[in-house]
Amino acid sequence: MAQRATREVVPASSRVAIIGGGISGLAAAKQMAAYDPVVFEATPSVGGVWKHCVYRTTRLQTPRPDYEFSDYSWPNRDDPTFPTHAEIVDYLEGYADEFDLWRYISFGSKVVDIKYLGGPQAGFTELWSGTGKAPLQGRPMWEVGVATGGVVQYYKFEFIVMCAGKYGDVPRMPVFPAGKGPEVFKGQVMHSLDYCKLSEEESVELMRGKKVVVVGYKKSAIDLANECAQANQGEGGQACTMLVRTLHWVVPSYSIWGLPFFIFFSTRFSQLIYERPNQGFFRFLLCLLLSPLRAAVSKFIESYLSWKLPLGKYGLTPDHPFVEDYASCQMAILPDGFFDMADRGLVRFQRASGGWSFCEDGVVLADGTKVEADLVFLATGFEGKDKLRAVLPDPFRSLVVNKSSMMPLYRGTIHPLIPNMVFVGYVESVSNLHTSELRCRWLSGLLEGRIELPSVKDMTAHVEDEVEAMRRTTRFYRRHCISTYSIHDSDGMCADLGAATRRKANWIAELFAPYNNKDYQEDQ
């Protein structure tokens, strides 16, 4: 194992800063190693949310071979089980060992302020950063304030790669009218972010024997309810009630009626039937003609889930097609035995589509139904964009999101109006690791001068068209998920880099074999 000697000294002025030491930050450090990047990581370890924002039973929702770097395989990649969060952190540490990334990382370094040094014209130029290419021009563009041991020190950089992530740090808290918030509740209220900080003993002790309400029905809420049910097995145990505002499709495994899941969404042929950005009139017409096939695929998957899972029994069948959840990266893989817990009465479900509020003894729904509780967990997500607003200066702070409440990122990285700063890890896909790695490779090509960007106007139009493509596919489009056109997205970056867009050995594999990270190894 390589000696883990981390960065001890940060120069007063450097070329590239990377903010965050999670998956995206490590991928960026590897791809930009030629510039001796400074990686600022606020915590004492790498791993991001996998280290600091997980429950004890949290597992990856993706098989190992679909969640690995193109040049660094899992040591046990044939293991069919989904990796635990501890295994993921070990894998990421192994990646840092393999490519000697520790030397770039400054741990315990929290970025608290960023100042723009580029002058009054800021990012409002015809070309991004003034030139639209090779953004490293030999002059500092940003000054980064970093808190280390209670002292804030500023460092200058030409280029910033923002990898602070969408999850963790800033909880999304529901807002209630006066007299209907947590202040009237005599029990305990805790966001899932705070629950993550508890040890196994502390979490079990917190929930055992208590009436617990979990607000939410996405992956984190389901895992939390499952842990609550496990803690309340046996004498004196109480049921956990999930408060469900919006239903989403859940999946027991990556097999549908005996068919591998990838054939529906992860091959070039399967993605032909879905909308994609900037597709042209004939492509649009093709998607329109194939809309019955899209609906049939979704119905086929829904029929299996309705047969395999007791969704009807518990009133958990969504009223929207499965593809809308897949296209917005909201499909959740169920933990083993979840509905067994429900059948035993340890997990209950209460629809709250009309809203809810607190009362003295628990929560009350819009129709007046009361649910008693001693403890209420808010699995209501995170405000990742607020992390950016907290450190970005004006006028960029107000430009983080567009009119659709999404970050307008060209190639998933470049905000057309924010110069010499890029964002990695803010676009979702089935494999966020692959998405981040390929984008970092693309950014490396940009820094090397191999890519010339379109004008700011054209990049903005491209992003707006991407939003429209997602809007036509799912009502949940604001999550900025590319899962139904991920191969097309990768094609665009490969073409920019002058690399092959067709990565398979023959046309049969090209059409019908699933694409994964190994198809994008750099020697191809």
Short mmCIF file of N, CA and C in Angstrom, two decimals, residues 424-503:
data_model
loop_
_atom_site.label_atom_id
_atom_site.label_comp_id
_atom_site.label_asym_id
_atom_site.label_seq_id
_atom_site.Cartn_x
_atom_site.Cartn_y
_atom_site.Cartn_z
N VAL A 424 -18.80 19.37 -10.58
CA VAL A 424 -18.85 17.93 -10.86
C VAL A 424 -19.62 17.24 -9.74
N GLY A 425 -20.56 16.36 -10.13
CA GLY A 425 -21.34 15.63 -9.15
C GLY A 425 -22.72 16.21 -8.93
N TYR A 426 -23.14 17.13 -9.79
CA TYR A 426 -24.45 17.76 -9.63
C TYR A 426 -25.47 17.29 -10.65
N VAL A 427 -25.06 16.38 -11.53
CA VAL A 427 -25.97 15.73 -12.47
C VAL A 427 -26.04 14.26 -12.09
N GLU A 428 -27.24 13.72 -12.04
CA GLU A 428 -27.41 12.34 -11.58
C GLU A 428 -27.55 11.38 -12.75
N SER A 429 -27.20 10.12 -12.46
CA SER A 429 -27.39 9.03 -13.43
C SER A 429 -27.50 7.74 -12.63
N VAL A 430 -27.63 6.63 -13.33
CA VAL A 430 -27.70 5.34 -12.64
C VAL A 430 -26.38 5.07 -11.92
N SER A 431 -25.26 5.48 -12.51
CA SER A 431 -23.96 5.35 -11.87
C SER A 431 -23.31 6.73 -11.80
N ASN A 432 -23.45 7.39 -10.65
CA ASN A 432 -22.87 8.72 -10.50
C ASN A 432 -21.35 8.68 -10.59
N LEU A 433 -20.75 7.56 -10.24
CA LEU A 433 -19.30 7.45 -10.32
C LEU A 433 -18.85 7.56 -11.78
N HIS A 434 -19.50 6.82 -12.67
CA HIS A 434 -19.15 6.89 -14.09
C HIS A 434 -19.35 8.30 -14.63
N THR A 435 -20.48 8.90 -14.26
CA THR A 435 -20.78 10.25 -14.73
C THR A 435 -19.68 11.23 -14.31
N SER A 436 -19.26 11.13 -13.06
CA SER A 436 -18.23 12.05 -12.56
C SER A 436 -16.88 11.79 -13.22
N GLU A 437 -16.51 10.53 -13.35
CA GLU A 437 -15.21 10.21 -13.93
C GLU A 437 -15.08 10.72 -15.36
N LEU A 438 -16.09 10.47 -16.18
CA LEU A 438 -16.01 10.89 -17.57
C LEU A 438 -16.02 12.42 -17.69
N ARG A 439 -16.78 13.09 -16.84
CA ARG A 439 -16.79 14.55 -16.87
C ARG A 439 -15.43 15.11 -16.46
N CYS A 440 -14.78 14.48 -15.50
CA CYS A 440 -13.45 14.96 -15.09
C CYS A 440 -12.43 14.73 -16.21
N ARG A 441 -12.56 13.65 -16.94
CA ARG A 441 -11.68 13.43 -18.08
C ARG A 441 -11.92 14.49 -19.15
N TRP A 442 -13.18 14.82 -19.35
CA TRP A 442 -13.53 15.88 -20.31
C TRP A 442 -12.94 17.21 -19.87
N LEU A 443 -13.02 17.50 -18.59
CA LEU A 443 -12.47 18.75 -18.07
C LEU A 443 -10.95 18.79 -18.22
N SER A 444 -10.31 17.67 -18.04
CA SER A 444 -8.87 17.61 -18.26
C SER A 444 -8.53 17.99 -19.70
N GLY A 445 -9.34 17.49 -20.64
CA GLY A 445 -9.15 17.87 -22.04
C GLY A 445 -9.37 19.34 -22.27
N LEU A 446 -10.31 19.94 -21.54
CA LEU A 446 -10.56 21.38 -21.64
C LEU A 446 -9.33 22.16 -21.16
N LEU A 447 -8.78 21.75 -20.02
CA LEU A 447 -7.61 22.44 -19.48
C LEU A 447 -6.41 22.32 -20.41
N GLU A 448 -6.32 21.19 -21.11
CA GLU A 448 -5.20 20.97 -22.03
C GLU A 448 -5.36 21.73 -23.34
N GLY A 449 -6.52 22.35 -23.55
CA GLY A 449 -6.76 23.10 -24.78
C GLY A 449 -7.25 22.24 -25.92
N ARG A 450 -7.70 21.00 -25.64
CA ARG A 450 -8.17 20.09 -26.69
C ARG A 450 -9.63 20.34 -27.04
N ILE A 451 -10.33 21.13 -26.25
CA ILE A 451 -11.75 21.37 -26.45
C ILE A 451 -12.00 22.86 -26.57
N GLU A 452 -12.74 23.25 -27.59
CA GLU A 452 -13.16 24.64 -27.74
C GLU A 452 -14.67 24.70 -27.53
N LEU A 453 -15.08 25.45 -26.55
CA LEU A 453 -16.49 25.48 -26.16
C LEU A 453 -17.32 26.34 -27.11
N PRO A 454 -18.59 26.02 -27.23
CA PRO A 454 -19.51 26.91 -27.97
C PRO A 454 -19.61 28.25 -27.23
N SER A 455 -20.28 29.19 -27.83
CA SER A 455 -20.48 30.48 -27.17
C SER A 455 -21.37 30.31 -25.94
N VAL A 456 -21.34 31.31 -25.08
CA VAL A 456 -22.19 31.28 -23.89
C VAL A 456 -23.65 31.15 -24.30
N LYS A 457 -24.05 31.85 -25.34
CA LYS A 457 -25.44 31.77 -25.82
C LYS A 457 -25.78 30.36 -26.27
N ASP A 458 -24.89 29.71 -27.00
CA ASP A 458 -25.16 28.36 -27.50
C ASP A 458 -25.15 27.34 -26.37
N MET A 459 -24.26 27.51 -25.40
CA MET A 459 -24.25 26.59 -24.26
C MET A 459 -25.53 26.72 -23.45
N THR A 460 -25.98 27.96 -23.28
CA THR A 460 -27.23 28.18 -22.55
C THR A 460 -28.41 27.53 -23.27
N ALA A 461 -28.43 27.65 -24.60
CA ALA A 461 -29.50 27.03 -25.39
C ALA A 461 -29.45 25.51 -25.28
N HIS A 462 -28.23 24.95 -25.28
CA HIS A 462 -28.07 23.50 -25.14
C HIS A 462 -28.65 23.03 -23.80
N VAL A 463 -28.34 23.77 -22.74
CA VAL A 463 -28.83 23.40 -21.41
C VAL A 463 -30.35 23.50 -21.36
N GLU A 464 -30.91 24.54 -21.95
CA GLU A 464 -32.37 24.70 -21.95
C GLU A 464 -33.04 23.58 -22.72
N ASP A 465 -32.41 23.13 -23.80
CA ASP A 465 -32.98 22.02 -24.56
C ASP A 465 -32.91 20.73 -23.76
N GLU A 466 -31.87 20.58 -22.97
CA GLU A 466 -31.76 19.41 -22.10
C GLU A 466 -32.88 19.39 -21.07
N VAL A 467 -33.18 20.55 -20.52
CA VAL A 467 -34.29 20.66 -19.57
C VAL A 467 -35.60 20.27 -20.23
N GLU A 468 -35.81 20.73 -21.46
CA GLU A 468 -37.05 20.41 -22.16
C GLU A 468 -37.16 18.92 -22.46
N ALA A 469 -36.04 18.28 -22.80
CA ALA A 469 -36.06 16.84 -23.05
C ALA A 469 -36.44 16.09 -21.78
N MET A 470 -35.92 16.52 -20.65
CA MET A 470 -36.26 15.87 -19.38
C MET A 470 -37.70 16.17 -19.00
N ARG A 471 -38.14 17.39 -19.27
CA ARG A 471 -39.52 17.76 -18.95
C ARG A 471 -40.52 16.90 -19.72
N ARG A 472 -40.18 16.55 -20.97
CA ARG A 472 -41.07 15.72 -21.78
C ARG A 472 -41.07 14.26 -21.33
N THR A 473 -40.07 13.88 -20.53
CA THR A 473 -39.94 12.49 -20.09
C THR A 473 -40.52 12.24 -18.71
N THR A 474 -40.36 13.20 -17.80
CA THR A 474 -40.79 12.98 -16.42
C THR A 474 -41.23 14.28 -15.77
N ARG A 475 -42.21 14.17 -14.91
CA ARG A 475 -42.67 15.34 -14.14
C ARG A 475 -41.66 15.74 -13.07
N PHE A 476 -40.71 14.85 -12.79
CA PHE A 476 -39.70 15.12 -11.76
C PHE A 476 -38.38 15.60 -12.39
N TYR A 477 -38.45 16.29 -13.50
CA TYR A 477 -37.27 16.62 -14.30
C TYR A 477 -36.27 17.52 -13.57
N ARG A 478 -36.70 18.23 -12.55
CA ARG A 478 -35.80 19.18 -11.88
C ARG A 478 -34.64 18.50 -11.17
N ARG A 479 -34.65 17.20 -11.06
CA ARG A 479 -33.54 16.50 -10.42
C ARG A 479 -32.32 16.41 -11.34
N HIS A 480 -32.47 16.76 -12.61
CA HIS A 480 -31.38 16.74 -13.59
C HIS A 480 -30.70 15.37 -13.62
N CYS A 481 -31.47 14.41 -14.08
CA CYS A 481 -31.01 13.02 -14.19
C CYS A 481 -30.93 12.65 -15.67
N ILE A 482 -29.86 11.98 -16.07
CA ILE A 482 -29.63 11.66 -17.48
C ILE A 482 -29.78 10.17 -17.76
N SER A 483 -30.43 9.43 -16.89
CA SER A 483 -30.40 7.97 -16.96
C SER A 483 -30.98 7.40 -18.25
N THR A 484 -31.95 8.09 -18.88
CA THR A 484 -32.54 7.53 -20.10
C THR A 484 -31.78 7.93 -21.36
N TYR A 485 -30.80 8.81 -21.24
CA TYR A 485 -29.98 9.15 -22.41
C TYR A 485 -28.49 9.23 -22.03
N SER A 486 -28.09 8.40 -21.09
CA SER A 486 -26.72 8.45 -20.56
C SER A 486 -25.67 8.13 -21.62
N ILE A 487 -25.97 7.21 -22.54
CA ILE A 487 -25.00 6.87 -23.58
C ILE A 487 -24.82 8.04 -24.53
N HIS A 488 -25.91 8.69 -24.89
CA HIS A 488 -25.84 9.89 -25.73
C HIS A 488 -25.01 10.97 -25.04
N ASP A 489 -25.20 11.12 -23.74
CA ASP A 489 -24.44 12.12 -22.97
C ASP A 489 -22.95 11.81 -23.03
N SER A 490 -22.60 10.54 -22.86
CA SER A 490 -21.20 10.13 -22.93
C SER A 490 -20.64 10.30 -24.34
N ASP A 491 -21.47 10.02 -25.35
CA ASP A 491 -21.04 10.20 -26.74
C ASP A 491 -20.57 11.63 -26.98
N GLY A 492 -21.31 12.60 -26.46
CA GLY A 492 -20.96 14.00 -26.67
C GLY A 492 -19.60 14.34 -26.11
N MET A 493 -19.31 13.84 -24.90
CA MET A 493 -18.02 14.12 -24.29
C MET A 493 -16.89 13.42 -25.03
N CYS A 494 -17.13 12.18 -25.45
CA CYS A 494 -16.11 11.45 -26.22
C CYS A 494 -15.80 12.18 -27.53
N ALA A 495 -16.84 12.64 -28.20
CA ALA A 495 -16.65 13.35 -29.47
C ALA A 495 -15.84 14.63 -29.26
N ASP A 496 -16.12 15.36 -28.20
CA ASP A 496 -15.37 16.58 -27.89
C ASP A 496 -13.88 16.28 -27.70
N LEU A 497 -13.60 15.11 -27.11
CA LEU A 497 -12.22 14.73 -26.83
C LEU A 497 -11.53 14.09 -28.03
N GLY A 498 -12.27 13.91 -29.12
CA GLY A 498 -11.70 13.24 -30.28
C GLY A 498 -11.58 11.75 -30.11
N ALA A 499 -12.33 11.19 -29.15
CA ALA A 499 -12.31 9.75 -28.89
C ALA A 499 -13.49 9.08 -29.59
N ALA A 500 -13.41 7.78 -29.75
CA ALA A 500 -14.48 7.03 -30.41
C ALA A 500 -15.76 7.10 -29.58
N THR A 501 -16.88 7.27 -30.25
CA THR A 501 -18.17 7.24 -29.56
C THR A 501 -18.75 5.83 -29.56
N ARG A 502 -18.38 5.02 -30.52
CA ARG A 502 -18.82 3.62 -30.54
C ARG A 502 -17.73 2.80 -29.87
N ARG A 503 -18.03 2.26 -28.67
CA ARG A 503 -16.99 1.69 -27.83
C ARG A 503 -16.97 0.16 -27.80
#
